[in-house]
Short mmCIF file of C-alpha atoms and ligand atoms in Angstrom, two decimals:
data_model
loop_
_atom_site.label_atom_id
_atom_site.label_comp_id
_atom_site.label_asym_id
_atom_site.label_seq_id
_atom_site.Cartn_x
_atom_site.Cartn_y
_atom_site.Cartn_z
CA UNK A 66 313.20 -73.70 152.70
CA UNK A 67 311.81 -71.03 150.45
CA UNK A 68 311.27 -72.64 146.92
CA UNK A 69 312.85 -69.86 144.47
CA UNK A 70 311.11 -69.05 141.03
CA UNK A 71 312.89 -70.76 138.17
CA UNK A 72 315.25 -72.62 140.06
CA UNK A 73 316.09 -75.87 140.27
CA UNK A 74 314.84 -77.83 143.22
CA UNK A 75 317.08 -81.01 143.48
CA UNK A 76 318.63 -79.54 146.81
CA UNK A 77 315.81 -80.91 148.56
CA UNK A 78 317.02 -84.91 149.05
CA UNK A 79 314.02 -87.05 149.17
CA UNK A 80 315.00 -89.99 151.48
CA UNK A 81 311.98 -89.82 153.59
CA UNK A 82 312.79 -92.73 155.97
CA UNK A 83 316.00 -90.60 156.95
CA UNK A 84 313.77 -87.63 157.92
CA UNK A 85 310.86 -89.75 159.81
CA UNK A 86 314.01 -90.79 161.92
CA UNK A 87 315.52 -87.86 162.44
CA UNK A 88 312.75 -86.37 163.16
CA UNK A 89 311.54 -88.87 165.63
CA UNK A 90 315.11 -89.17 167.48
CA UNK A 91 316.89 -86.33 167.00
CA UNK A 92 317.03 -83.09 169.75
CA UNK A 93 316.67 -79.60 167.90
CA UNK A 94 319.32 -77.76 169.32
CA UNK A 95 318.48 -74.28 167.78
CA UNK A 96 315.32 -72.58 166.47
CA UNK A 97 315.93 -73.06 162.83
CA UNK A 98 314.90 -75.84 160.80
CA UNK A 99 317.93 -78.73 160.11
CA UNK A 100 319.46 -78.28 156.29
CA UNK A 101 317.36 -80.01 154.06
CA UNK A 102 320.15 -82.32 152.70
CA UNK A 103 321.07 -85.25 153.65
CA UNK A 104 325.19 -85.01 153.45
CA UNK A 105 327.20 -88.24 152.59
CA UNK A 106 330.51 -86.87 152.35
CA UNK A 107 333.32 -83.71 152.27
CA UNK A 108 336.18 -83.24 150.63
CA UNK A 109 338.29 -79.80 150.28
CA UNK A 110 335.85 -77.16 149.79
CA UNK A 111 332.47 -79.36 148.97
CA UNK A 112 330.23 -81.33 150.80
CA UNK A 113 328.34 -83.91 148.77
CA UNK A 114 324.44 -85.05 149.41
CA UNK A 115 322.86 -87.97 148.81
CA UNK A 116 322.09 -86.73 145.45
CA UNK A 117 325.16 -86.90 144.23
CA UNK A 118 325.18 -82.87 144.19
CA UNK A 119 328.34 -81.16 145.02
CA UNK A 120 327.79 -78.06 147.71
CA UNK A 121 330.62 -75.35 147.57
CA UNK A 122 330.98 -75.14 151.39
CA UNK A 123 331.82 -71.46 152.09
CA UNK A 124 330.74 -71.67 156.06
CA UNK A 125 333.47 -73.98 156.62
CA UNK A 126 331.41 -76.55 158.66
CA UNK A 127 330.93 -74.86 161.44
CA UNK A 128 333.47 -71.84 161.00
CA UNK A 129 336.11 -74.91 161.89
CA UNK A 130 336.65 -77.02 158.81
CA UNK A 131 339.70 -74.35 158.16
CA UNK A 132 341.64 -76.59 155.66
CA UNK A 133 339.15 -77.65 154.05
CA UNK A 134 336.94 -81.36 154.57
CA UNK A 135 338.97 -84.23 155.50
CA UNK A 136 342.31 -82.55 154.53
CA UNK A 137 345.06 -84.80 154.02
CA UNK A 138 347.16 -83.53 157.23
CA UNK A 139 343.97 -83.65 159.49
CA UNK A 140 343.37 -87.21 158.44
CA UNK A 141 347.30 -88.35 158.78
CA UNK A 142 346.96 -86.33 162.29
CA UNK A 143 344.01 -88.46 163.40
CA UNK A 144 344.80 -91.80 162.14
CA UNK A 145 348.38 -91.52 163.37
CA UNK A 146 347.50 -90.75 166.85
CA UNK A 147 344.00 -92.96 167.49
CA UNK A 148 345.87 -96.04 166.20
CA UNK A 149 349.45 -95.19 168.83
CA UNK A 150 348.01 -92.32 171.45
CA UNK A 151 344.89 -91.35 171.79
CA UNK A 152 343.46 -90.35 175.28
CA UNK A 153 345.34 -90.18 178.74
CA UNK A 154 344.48 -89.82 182.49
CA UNK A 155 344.06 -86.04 182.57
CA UNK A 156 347.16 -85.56 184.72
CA UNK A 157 349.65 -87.54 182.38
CA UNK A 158 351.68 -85.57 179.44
CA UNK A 159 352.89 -86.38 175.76
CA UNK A 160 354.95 -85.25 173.25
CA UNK A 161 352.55 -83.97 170.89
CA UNK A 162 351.12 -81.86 173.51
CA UNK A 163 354.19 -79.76 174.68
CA UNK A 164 355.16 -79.80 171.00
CA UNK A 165 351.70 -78.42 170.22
CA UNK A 166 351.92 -75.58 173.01
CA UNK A 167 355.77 -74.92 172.26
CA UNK A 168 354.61 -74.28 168.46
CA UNK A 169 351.61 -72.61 169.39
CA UNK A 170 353.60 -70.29 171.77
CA UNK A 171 355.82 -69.40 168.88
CA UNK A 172 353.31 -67.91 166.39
CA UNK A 173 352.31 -65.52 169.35
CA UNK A 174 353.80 -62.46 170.87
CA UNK A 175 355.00 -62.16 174.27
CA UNK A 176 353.67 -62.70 176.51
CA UNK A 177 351.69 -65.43 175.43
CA UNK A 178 353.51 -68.83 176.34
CA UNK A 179 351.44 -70.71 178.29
CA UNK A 180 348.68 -72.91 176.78
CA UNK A 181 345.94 -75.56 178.24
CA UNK A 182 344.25 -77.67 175.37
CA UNK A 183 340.71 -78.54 175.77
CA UNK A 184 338.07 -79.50 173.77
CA UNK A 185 334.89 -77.08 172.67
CA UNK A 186 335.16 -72.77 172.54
CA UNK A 187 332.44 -72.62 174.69
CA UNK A 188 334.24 -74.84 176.97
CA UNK A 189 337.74 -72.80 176.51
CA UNK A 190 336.01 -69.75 177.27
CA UNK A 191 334.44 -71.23 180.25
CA UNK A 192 338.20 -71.46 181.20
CA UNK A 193 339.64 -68.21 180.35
CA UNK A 194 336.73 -66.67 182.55
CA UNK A 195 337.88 -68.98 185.71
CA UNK A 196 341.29 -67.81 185.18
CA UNK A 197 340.98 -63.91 184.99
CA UNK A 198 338.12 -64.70 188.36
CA UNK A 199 340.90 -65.95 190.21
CA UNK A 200 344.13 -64.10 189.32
CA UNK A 201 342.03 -60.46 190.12
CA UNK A 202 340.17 -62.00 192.85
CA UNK A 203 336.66 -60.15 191.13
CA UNK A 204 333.83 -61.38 189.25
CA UNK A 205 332.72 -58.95 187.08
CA UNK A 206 332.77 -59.84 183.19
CA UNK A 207 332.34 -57.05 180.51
CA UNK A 208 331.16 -58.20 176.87
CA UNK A 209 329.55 -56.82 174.13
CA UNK A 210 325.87 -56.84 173.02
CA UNK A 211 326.32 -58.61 169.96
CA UNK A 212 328.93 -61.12 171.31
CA UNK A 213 328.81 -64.98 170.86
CA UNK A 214 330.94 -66.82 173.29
CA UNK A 215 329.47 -70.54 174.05
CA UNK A 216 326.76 -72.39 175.25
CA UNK A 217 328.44 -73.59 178.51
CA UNK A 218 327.51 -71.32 181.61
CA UNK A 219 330.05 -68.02 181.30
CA UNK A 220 330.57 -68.26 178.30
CA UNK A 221 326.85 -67.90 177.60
CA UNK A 222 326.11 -65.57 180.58
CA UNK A 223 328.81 -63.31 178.33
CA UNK A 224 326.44 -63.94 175.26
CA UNK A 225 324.36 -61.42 173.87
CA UNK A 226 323.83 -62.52 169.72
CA UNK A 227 321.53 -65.12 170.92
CA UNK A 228 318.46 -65.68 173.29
CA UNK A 229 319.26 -65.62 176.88
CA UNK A 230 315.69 -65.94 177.50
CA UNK A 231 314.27 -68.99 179.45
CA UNK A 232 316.82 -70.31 181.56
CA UNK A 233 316.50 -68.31 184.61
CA UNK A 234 319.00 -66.06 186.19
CA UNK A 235 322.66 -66.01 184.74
CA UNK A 236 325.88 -65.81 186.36
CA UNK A 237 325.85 -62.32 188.62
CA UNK A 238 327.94 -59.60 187.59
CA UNK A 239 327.45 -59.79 183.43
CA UNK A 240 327.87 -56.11 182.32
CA UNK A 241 327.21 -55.33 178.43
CA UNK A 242 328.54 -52.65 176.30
CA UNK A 243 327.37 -51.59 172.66
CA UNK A 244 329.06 -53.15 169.47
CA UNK A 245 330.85 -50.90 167.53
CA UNK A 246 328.90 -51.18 164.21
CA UNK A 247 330.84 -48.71 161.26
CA UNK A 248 327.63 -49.21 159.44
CA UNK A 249 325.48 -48.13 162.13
CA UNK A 250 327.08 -45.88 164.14
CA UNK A 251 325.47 -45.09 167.62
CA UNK A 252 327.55 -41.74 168.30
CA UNK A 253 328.63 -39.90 165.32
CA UNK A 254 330.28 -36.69 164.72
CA UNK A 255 330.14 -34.84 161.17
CA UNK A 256 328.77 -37.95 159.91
CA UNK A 257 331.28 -40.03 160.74
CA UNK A 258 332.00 -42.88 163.76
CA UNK A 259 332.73 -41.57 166.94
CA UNK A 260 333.60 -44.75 168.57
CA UNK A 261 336.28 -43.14 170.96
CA UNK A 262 332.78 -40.96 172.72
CA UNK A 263 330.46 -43.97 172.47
CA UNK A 264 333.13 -46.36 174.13
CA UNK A 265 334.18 -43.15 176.75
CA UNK A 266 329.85 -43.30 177.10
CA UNK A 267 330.09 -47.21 177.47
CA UNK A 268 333.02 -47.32 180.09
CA UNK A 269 330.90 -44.35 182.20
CA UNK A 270 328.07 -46.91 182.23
CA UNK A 271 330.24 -49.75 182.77
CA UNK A 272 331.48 -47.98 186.49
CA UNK A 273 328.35 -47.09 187.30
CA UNK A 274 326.79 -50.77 187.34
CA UNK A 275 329.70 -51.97 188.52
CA UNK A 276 329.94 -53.06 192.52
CA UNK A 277 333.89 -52.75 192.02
CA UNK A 278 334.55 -56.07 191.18
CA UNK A 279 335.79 -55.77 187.29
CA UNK A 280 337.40 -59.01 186.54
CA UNK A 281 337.49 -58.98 183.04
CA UNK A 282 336.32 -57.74 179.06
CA UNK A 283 335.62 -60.56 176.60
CA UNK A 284 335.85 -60.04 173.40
CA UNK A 285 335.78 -61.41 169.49
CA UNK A 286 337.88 -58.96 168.15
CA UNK A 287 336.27 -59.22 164.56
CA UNK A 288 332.21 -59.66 165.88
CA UNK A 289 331.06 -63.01 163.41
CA UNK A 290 327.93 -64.26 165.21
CA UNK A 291 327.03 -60.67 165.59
CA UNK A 292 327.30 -59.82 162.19
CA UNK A 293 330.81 -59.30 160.79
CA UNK A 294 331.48 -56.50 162.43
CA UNK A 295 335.07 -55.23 162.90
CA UNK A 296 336.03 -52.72 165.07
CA UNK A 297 336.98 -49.24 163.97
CA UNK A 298 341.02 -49.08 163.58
CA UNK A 299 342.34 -48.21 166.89
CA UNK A 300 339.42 -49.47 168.81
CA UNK A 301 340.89 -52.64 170.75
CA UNK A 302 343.97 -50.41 171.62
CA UNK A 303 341.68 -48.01 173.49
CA UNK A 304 339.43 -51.05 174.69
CA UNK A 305 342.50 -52.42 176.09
CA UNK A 306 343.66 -49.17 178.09
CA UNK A 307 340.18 -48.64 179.93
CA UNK A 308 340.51 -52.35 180.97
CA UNK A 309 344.34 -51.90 181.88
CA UNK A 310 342.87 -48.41 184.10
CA UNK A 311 340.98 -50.48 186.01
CA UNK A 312 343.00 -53.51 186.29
CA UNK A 313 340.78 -56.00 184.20
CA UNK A 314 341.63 -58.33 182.24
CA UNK A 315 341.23 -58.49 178.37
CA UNK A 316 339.99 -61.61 177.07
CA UNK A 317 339.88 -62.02 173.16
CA UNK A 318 338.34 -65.38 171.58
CA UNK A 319 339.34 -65.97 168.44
CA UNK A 320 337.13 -69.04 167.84
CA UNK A 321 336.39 -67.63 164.50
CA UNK A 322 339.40 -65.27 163.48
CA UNK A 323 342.41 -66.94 164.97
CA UNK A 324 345.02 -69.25 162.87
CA UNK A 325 345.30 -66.70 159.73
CA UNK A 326 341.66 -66.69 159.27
CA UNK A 327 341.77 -62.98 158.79
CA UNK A 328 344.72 -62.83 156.69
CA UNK A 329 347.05 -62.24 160.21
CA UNK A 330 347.75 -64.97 162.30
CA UNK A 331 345.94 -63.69 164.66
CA UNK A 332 343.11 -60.75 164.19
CA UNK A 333 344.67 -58.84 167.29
CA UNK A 334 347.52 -58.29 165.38
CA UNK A 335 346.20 -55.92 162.87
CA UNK A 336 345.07 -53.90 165.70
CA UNK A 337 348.21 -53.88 167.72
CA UNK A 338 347.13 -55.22 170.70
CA UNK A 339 347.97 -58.11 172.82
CA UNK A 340 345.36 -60.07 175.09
CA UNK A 341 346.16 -61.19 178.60
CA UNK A 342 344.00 -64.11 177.98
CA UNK A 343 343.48 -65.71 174.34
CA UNK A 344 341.28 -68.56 173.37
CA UNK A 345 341.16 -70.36 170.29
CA UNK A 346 338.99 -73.12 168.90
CA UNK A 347 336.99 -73.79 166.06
CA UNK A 348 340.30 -72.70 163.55
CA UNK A 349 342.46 -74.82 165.08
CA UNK A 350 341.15 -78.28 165.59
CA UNK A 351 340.48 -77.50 161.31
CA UNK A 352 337.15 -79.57 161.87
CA UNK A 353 337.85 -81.90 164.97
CA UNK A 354 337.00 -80.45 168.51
CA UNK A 355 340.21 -78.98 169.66
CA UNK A 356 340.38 -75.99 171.90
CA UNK A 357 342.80 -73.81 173.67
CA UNK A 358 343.39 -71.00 176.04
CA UNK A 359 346.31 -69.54 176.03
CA UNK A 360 348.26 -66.84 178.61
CA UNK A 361 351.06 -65.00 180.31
CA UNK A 362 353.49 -66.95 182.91
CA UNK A 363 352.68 -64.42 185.42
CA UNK A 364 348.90 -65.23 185.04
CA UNK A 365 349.34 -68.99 184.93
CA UNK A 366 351.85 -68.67 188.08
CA UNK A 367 348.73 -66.77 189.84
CA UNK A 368 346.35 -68.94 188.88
CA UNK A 369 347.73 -71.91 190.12
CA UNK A 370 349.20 -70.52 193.61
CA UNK A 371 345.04 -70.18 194.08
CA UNK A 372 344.44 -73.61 193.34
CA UNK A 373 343.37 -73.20 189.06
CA UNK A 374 340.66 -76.32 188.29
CA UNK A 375 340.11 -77.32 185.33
CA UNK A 376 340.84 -80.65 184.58
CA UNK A 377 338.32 -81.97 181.98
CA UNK A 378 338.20 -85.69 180.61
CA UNK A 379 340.07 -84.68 177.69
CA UNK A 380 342.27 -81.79 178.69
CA UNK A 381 345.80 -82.26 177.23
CA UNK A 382 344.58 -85.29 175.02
CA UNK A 383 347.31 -86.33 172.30
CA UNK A 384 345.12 -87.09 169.46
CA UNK A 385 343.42 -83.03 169.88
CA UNK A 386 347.22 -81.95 170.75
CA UNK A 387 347.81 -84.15 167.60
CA UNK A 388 345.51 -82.75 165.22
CA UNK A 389 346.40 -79.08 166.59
CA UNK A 390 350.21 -79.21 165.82
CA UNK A 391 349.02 -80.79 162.49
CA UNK A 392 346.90 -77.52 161.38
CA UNK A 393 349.51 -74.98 163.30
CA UNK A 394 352.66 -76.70 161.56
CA UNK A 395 350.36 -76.58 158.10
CA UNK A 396 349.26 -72.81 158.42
CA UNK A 397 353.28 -72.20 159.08
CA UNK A 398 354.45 -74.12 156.16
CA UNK A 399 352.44 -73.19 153.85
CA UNK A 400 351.92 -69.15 154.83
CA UNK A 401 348.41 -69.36 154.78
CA UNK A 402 348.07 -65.86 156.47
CA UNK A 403 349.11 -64.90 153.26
CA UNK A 404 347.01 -66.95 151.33
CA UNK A 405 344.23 -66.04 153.34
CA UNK A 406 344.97 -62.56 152.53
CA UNK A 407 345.18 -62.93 148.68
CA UNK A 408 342.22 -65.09 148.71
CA UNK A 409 340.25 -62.50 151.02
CA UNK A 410 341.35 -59.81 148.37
CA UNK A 411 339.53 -61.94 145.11
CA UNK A 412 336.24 -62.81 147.48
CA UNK A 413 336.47 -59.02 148.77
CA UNK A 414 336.56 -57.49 145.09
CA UNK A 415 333.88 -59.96 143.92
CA UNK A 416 331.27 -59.32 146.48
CA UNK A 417 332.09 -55.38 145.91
CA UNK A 418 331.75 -55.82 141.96
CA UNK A 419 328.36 -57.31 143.07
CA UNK A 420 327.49 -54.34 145.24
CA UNK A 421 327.89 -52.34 142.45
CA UNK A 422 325.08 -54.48 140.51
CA UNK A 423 323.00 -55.15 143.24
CA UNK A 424 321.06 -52.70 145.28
CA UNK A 425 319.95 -55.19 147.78
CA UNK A 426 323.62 -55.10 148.82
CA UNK A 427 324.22 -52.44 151.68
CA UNK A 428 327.18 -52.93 153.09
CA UNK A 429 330.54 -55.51 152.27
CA UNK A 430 332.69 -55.96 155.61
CA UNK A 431 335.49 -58.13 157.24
CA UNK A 432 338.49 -58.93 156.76
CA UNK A 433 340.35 -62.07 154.93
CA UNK A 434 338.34 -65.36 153.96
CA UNK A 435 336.05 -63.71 156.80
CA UNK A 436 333.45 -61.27 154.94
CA UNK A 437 329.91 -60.08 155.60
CA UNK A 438 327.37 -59.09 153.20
CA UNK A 439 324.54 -56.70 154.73
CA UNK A 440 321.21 -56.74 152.57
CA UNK A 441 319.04 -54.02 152.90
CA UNK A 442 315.52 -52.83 151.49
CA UNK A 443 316.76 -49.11 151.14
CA UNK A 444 320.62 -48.20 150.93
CA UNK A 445 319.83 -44.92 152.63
CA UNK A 446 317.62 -45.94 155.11
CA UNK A 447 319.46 -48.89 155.46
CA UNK A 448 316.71 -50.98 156.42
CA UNK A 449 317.35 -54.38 156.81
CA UNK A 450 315.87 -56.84 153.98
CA UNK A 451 314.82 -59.83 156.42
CA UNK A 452 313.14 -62.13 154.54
CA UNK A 453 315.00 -61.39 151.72
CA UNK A 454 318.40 -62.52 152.94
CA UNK A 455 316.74 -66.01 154.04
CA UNK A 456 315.44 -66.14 149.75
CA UNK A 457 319.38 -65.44 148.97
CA UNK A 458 320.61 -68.45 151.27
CA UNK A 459 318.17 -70.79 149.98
CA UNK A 460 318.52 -69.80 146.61
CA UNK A 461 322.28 -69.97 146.88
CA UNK A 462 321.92 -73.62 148.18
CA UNK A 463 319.73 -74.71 145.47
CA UNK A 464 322.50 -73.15 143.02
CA UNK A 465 325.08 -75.47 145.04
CA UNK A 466 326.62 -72.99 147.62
CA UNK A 467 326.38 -72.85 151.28
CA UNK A 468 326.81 -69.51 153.00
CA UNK A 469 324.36 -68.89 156.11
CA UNK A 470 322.71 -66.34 157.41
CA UNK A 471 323.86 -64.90 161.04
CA UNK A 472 320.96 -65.36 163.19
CA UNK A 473 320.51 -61.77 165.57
CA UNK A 474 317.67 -61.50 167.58
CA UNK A 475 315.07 -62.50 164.52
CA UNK A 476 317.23 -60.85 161.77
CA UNK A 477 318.47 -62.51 158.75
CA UNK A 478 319.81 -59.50 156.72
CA UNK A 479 323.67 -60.81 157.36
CA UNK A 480 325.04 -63.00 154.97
CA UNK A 481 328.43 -64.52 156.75
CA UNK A 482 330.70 -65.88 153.47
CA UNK A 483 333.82 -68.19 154.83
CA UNK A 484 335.06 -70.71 152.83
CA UNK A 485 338.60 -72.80 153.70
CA UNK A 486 342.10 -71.04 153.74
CA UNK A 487 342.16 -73.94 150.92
CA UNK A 488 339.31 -72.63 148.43
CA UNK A 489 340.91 -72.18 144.67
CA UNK A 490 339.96 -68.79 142.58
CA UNK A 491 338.04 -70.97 140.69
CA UNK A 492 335.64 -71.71 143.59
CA UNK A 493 336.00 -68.28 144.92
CA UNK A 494 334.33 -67.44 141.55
CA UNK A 495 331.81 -70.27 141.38
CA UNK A 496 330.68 -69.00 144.24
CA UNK A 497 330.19 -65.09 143.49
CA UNK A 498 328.23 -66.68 140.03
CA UNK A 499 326.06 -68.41 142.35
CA UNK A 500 325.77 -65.46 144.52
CA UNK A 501 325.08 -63.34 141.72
CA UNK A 502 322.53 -65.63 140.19
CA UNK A 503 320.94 -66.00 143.90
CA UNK A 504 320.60 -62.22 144.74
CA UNK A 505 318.55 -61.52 140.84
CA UNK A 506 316.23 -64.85 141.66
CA UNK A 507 315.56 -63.62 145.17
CA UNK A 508 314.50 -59.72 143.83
CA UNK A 509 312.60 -61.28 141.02
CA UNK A 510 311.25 -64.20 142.92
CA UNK A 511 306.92 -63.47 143.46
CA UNK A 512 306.35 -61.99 147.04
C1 LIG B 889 333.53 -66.48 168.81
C2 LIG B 889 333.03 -67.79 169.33
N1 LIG B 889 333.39 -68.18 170.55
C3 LIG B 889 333.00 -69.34 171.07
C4 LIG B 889 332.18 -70.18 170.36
C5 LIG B 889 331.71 -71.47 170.97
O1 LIG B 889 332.40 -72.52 170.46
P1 LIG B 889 331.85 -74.02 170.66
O2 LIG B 889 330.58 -74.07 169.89
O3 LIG B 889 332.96 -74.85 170.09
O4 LIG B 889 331.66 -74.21 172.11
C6 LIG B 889 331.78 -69.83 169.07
C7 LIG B 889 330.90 -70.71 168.29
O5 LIG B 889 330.27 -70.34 167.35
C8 LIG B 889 332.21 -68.60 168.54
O6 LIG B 889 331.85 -68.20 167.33
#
């Protein structure tokens, strides 16, 4: 961690025996360095380290914890169900799973009914890709080049955010398309966007690499690993017609934006589309592993007439249907798309306000408690500030605030900023203050 200028340096917790261990046991799973903090406990929108210091947590976890940490219906959810139903043969059914994907099925639009509860995104994914395989009888998957969509082996081969590199050959038939990025547009016209000829140009590509075997597009339909980036309005709606005239499938994972993340229940919604296949996961186990795909009867009928597999060790387990209909029933109660919204509207207008102060800040995007903060060295050039964004982060965690940087291909320019549908205005504006006080520490800091 970069040591910032001025600033206090309690963050880093000094229990070296803990470290010697964890170093000596533990498998780095990515190529950046663990969090140097050793964290003892959550609750609502902090995480506290052995310290004693209190962490605003605006990355939610992992994107998941969406009520906030250890939220009073999450905990009744678990402790309810592990001490009276907790894990079944894969082929036996409960109660709290058909209530789960009856309650589910209601938030969603037709024709969305039919639901299969699983553990991990990756995993649900993984799923999703089986299914639209089968029901068109093709292979082909379509993603796009900034996409994040699991570690497991589709779901990765679909991956483009991250390294691919070192692993050998994926999964045949992975085609890629570009993002559409508002704030660098590829195709322009008069200045402005032209997604409609850049995704007429991406399509033309598309059928020429294709061996006729076009099976399905997956897609976040608000980009988060890739770096907040939302499509242009209308976008999915014309994604979703060059997949319908070739008779693919459209996919959309809402790991990240699903469960009124976005300020809509679902982030399709605000683009007026409806997916043939949509997965959900991080949002709706609220911090417990809990994942979902869900699709049309005429799919699922399809699907199974070819013999559908996959039956995992903890497909359809009541504590995860448990904890599900907990966080759906919660989000419905309590309107939290709306909250969300309102929310979104305070952290939207403070990171804006802070544009207008800070010159290091290019670009505000997203939508809801799901916003992106693009640093650059030059707002016309729009170059962007690398090392710079990793002084903010660690400067902002010194201060008491986690945000994290999206990792893309070496960059770390993208600040990704979402705390729980939970967070008060009060933390909302702790956290611009430490924002604030982060982004003047990091220009002044000695380079
Ligand atoms: C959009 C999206 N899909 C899928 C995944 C994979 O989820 P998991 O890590 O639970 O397998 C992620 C994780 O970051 C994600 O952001």
């Amino acid at each position: 961690m970069t040591t910032v200028a001025g600033l206090d340096e309690t963050a880093v917790a000094g229990d070296e025996e803990f470290w010697t261990r964890a170093r000596r046991h533990l498998v780095r799973y990515s190529g950046t360095e663990f969090t140097p903090a050793i964290i003892e406990r959550a609750a609502g929108t902090y995480v506290y380290d052995s310290t004693g210091r209190a962490i605003l947590d605006f990355t939610s976890g992992q994107m998941s914890a969406l009520l906030g940490h250890c939220h009073p219906a999450i905990v009744g959810a678990v402790q309810g169900s592990i001490a009276t139903l907790d894990h079944l043969f894969s082929w036996m059914l409960s109660r709290p799973l058909v209530d789960l994907a009856a309650t589910l099925a209601e938030t969603l639009p037709d024709p969305l009914s039919k639901v299969l509860l699983l553990s991990t995104g990756g995993e649900a994914n993984e799923a999703a890709i089986k299914m639209a395989k089968l029901y068109t009888g093709r292979y082909e998957i379509v993603a796009f080049d900034r996409s994040y969509h699991g570690v497991t082996h589709a779901s990765s081969a679909a991956t483009y955010s991250v390294s691919r590199g070192g692993y050998g050959p994926v999964i045949p038939g992975n085609i890629v398309i570009p993002t559409p990025n508002p704030y660098r547009p590829l195709f322009t016209v008069d200045g402005r966007h032209d997604w409609q000829a850049e995704l007429d140009f991406a399509f033309d590509i598309v059928d020429r690499q294709s061996v006729g075997s076009l099976a399905a597009f997956i897609a976040e339909p608000i980009l988060s690993t890739g770096g907040i980036l939302e499509p242009p309005p209308g976008y999915l709606a014309a994604l979703q017609r060059k997949c319908r005239q070739r008779e693919m499938l459209l996919i959309l994972d809402e790991a990240q934006t699903g469960l009124c993340r976005t300020g809509d229940w679902y982030a399709f919604q605000h683009d007026d589309v409806v997916p043939d296949i949509l997965t959900l996961s991080k949002t709706l186990g609220a911090g417990i592993p809990v994942s979902a795909v869900v699709t049309s009867e005429r799919i699922e009928q399809r699907c199974h007439e070819r013999g559908y597999f996959f039956a995992t060790t903890h497909v359809s387990d009541p504590l995860a249907a448990a904890v599900a209909l907990a966080v759906v029933r919660f989000l419905a109660d309590n309107a939290m798309d709306e909250v969300a919204r309102r929310q979104g509207d305070r952290l939207r207008a403070g990171l804006l306000a802070l544009q207008a102060r800070h010159e290091a800040i290019g670009d505000v995007r997203g939508r809801g408690l799901l916003q992106g903060v693009e640093l650059v060295t030059d707002r016309t050039a729009k170059t962007p500030a690398d090392e710079f964004g990793r002084a903010v982060t660690d400067a902002c965690f010194q201060l008491g605030l986690h945000l994290n940087i999206v990792q893309l291909r070496g960059s770390s320019s993208i600040l990704r900023i979402a705390p729980p549908l939970t967070v008060t205005d009060t933390e909302i504006d702790d956290a611009l203050h430490i924002l604030d006080r982060a982004l003047t520490a990091a220009t002044d800091r000695p380079r």
